[in-house]
Amino acid sequence: MTGSGEGWLSDGLDVPNADSVLWVPGVDYIAGWREAREAADCLNRALLSVGLELSVVRAVASTTEEGRGVVRLTGWPDAVERLARLLESHADGDGGAA
């Protein structure tokens, strides 16, 4: 599901501020990343299903400094705005899900 993408859309074990963070022995960063990867793949399939190319917007698996998996959405502003409009079109008038 990763597909080929631009360098700024690369996926992998991405710990923010890795240069300033010490890797903690015994923390299972890979398990958190794997969980995030499954969720990111699910979201990427949904993005593809609505016609968004993964080269312009995609979910990327990452981890926190504590090894917890997180999914980040990264993309070009116009693609993210398109995604926002798609989500808004499916929301009810109260700002919640329909």
Coordinates of C-alpha atoms in Angstrom, one line a residue:
M1 CA 0.0 0.0 0.0
T2 CA 2.9 2.4 0.4
G3 CA 3.4 3.0 -3.3
S4 CA 6.0 5.3 -4.7
G5 CA 5.9 8.8 -3.5
E6 CA 7.8 12.0 -3.2
G7 CA 10.6 12.3 -0.6
W8 CA 8.4 14.5 1.5
L9 CA 5.8 11.8 1.6
S10 CA 8.1 9.0 2.6
D11 CA 6.9 6.5 5.1
G12 CA 8.9 4.6 7.6
L13 CA 9.8 4.8 11.3
D14 CA 9.6 8.5 11.8
V15 CA 10.2 9.8 15.2
P16 CA 9.9 13.6 15.3
N17 CA 13.0 15.4 16.5
A18 CA 14.9 12.2 16.3
D19 CA 18.2 14.1 16.6
S20 CA 17.2 15.5 19.9
V21 CA 15.5 12.4 21.3
L22 CA 17.3 9.4 22.9
W23 CA 16.0 6.0 21.9
V24 CA 14.9 4.4 25.1
P25 CA 16.1 0.8 25.5
G26 CA 13.2 -1.6 25.9
V27 CA 10.6 0.6 24.1
D28 CA 9.0 -1.3 21.2
Y29 CA 8.9 1.4 18.6
I30 CA 8.3 -1.2 15.8
A31 CA 5.1 -2.5 17.3
G32 CA 3.7 1.1 17.6
W33 CA 4.8 1.8 14.0
R34 CA 3.2 -1.4 12.7
E35 CA -0.2 -0.5 14.3
A36 CA 0.0 3.0 12.8
R37 CA 1.0 1.5 9.4
E38 CA -2.2 -0.6 9.3
A39 CA -4.3 2.4 10.1
A40 CA -2.4 4.5 7.5
D41 CA -2.9 1.9 4.9
C42 CA -6.6 1.9 5.6
L43 CA -6.8 5.6 5.3
N44 CA -4.7 5.6 2.1
R45 CA -7.1 3.1 0.5
A46 CA -10.0 5.5 1.4
L47 CA -8.1 8.4 -0.1
L48 CA -7.5 6.5 -3.3
S49 CA -11.2 5.4 -3.4
V50 CA -12.3 9.1 -3.6
G51 CA -9.8 9.9 -6.3
L52 CA -7.0 11.4 -4.3
E53 CA -3.5 10.4 -5.5
L54 CA -1.1 9.3 -2.8
S55 CA 1.6 11.5 -4.5
V56 CA -0.3 14.6 -3.3
V57 CA -1.9 13.5 0.0
R58 CA -1.3 10.4 2.1
A59 CA -1.4 9.0 5.6
V60 CA 2.1 8.2 7.0
A61 CA 2.8 5.8 9.9
S62 CA 5.0 7.2 12.6
T63 CA 5.7 6.8 16.4
T64 CA 6.0 9.0 19.4
E65 CA 9.1 9.2 21.5
E66 CA 7.4 6.6 23.8
G67 CA 6.8 4.2 21.0
R68 CA 3.1 4.8 20.5
G69 CA 2.0 4.6 16.9
V70 CA 0.6 7.7 15.3
V71 CA -0.7 8.5 11.8
R72 CA 0.1 11.8 10.2
L73 CA -1.7 13.2 7.2
T74 CA 0.7 14.9 4.8
G75 CA 0.1 16.6 1.5
W76 CA 0.0 19.6 -0.7
P77 CA -2.3 22.3 0.6
D78 CA -4.7 22.1 -2.4
A79 CA -5.1 18.3 -1.9
V80 CA -5.7 18.7 1.8
E81 CA -8.3 21.4 1.1
R82 CA -10.0 19.0 -1.4
L83 CA -10.1 16.3 1.3
A84 CA -11.5 18.8 3.8
R85 CA -14.3 19.7 1.4
L86 CA -15.1 16.0 0.8
L87 CA -15.3 15.4 4.6
E88 CA -17.5 18.6 5.1
S89 CA -19.9 17.4 2.4
H90 CA -20.6 14.3 4.5
A91 CA -21.0 16.1 7.8
D92 CA -24.4 17.2 9.1
G93 CA -25.2 20.8 9.8
D94 CA -24.1 20.5 13.4
G95 CA -20.5 19.8 12.5
G96 CA -20.8 16.1 13.4
A97 CA -20.8 13.0 11.3
A98 CA -24.0 12.4 9.3

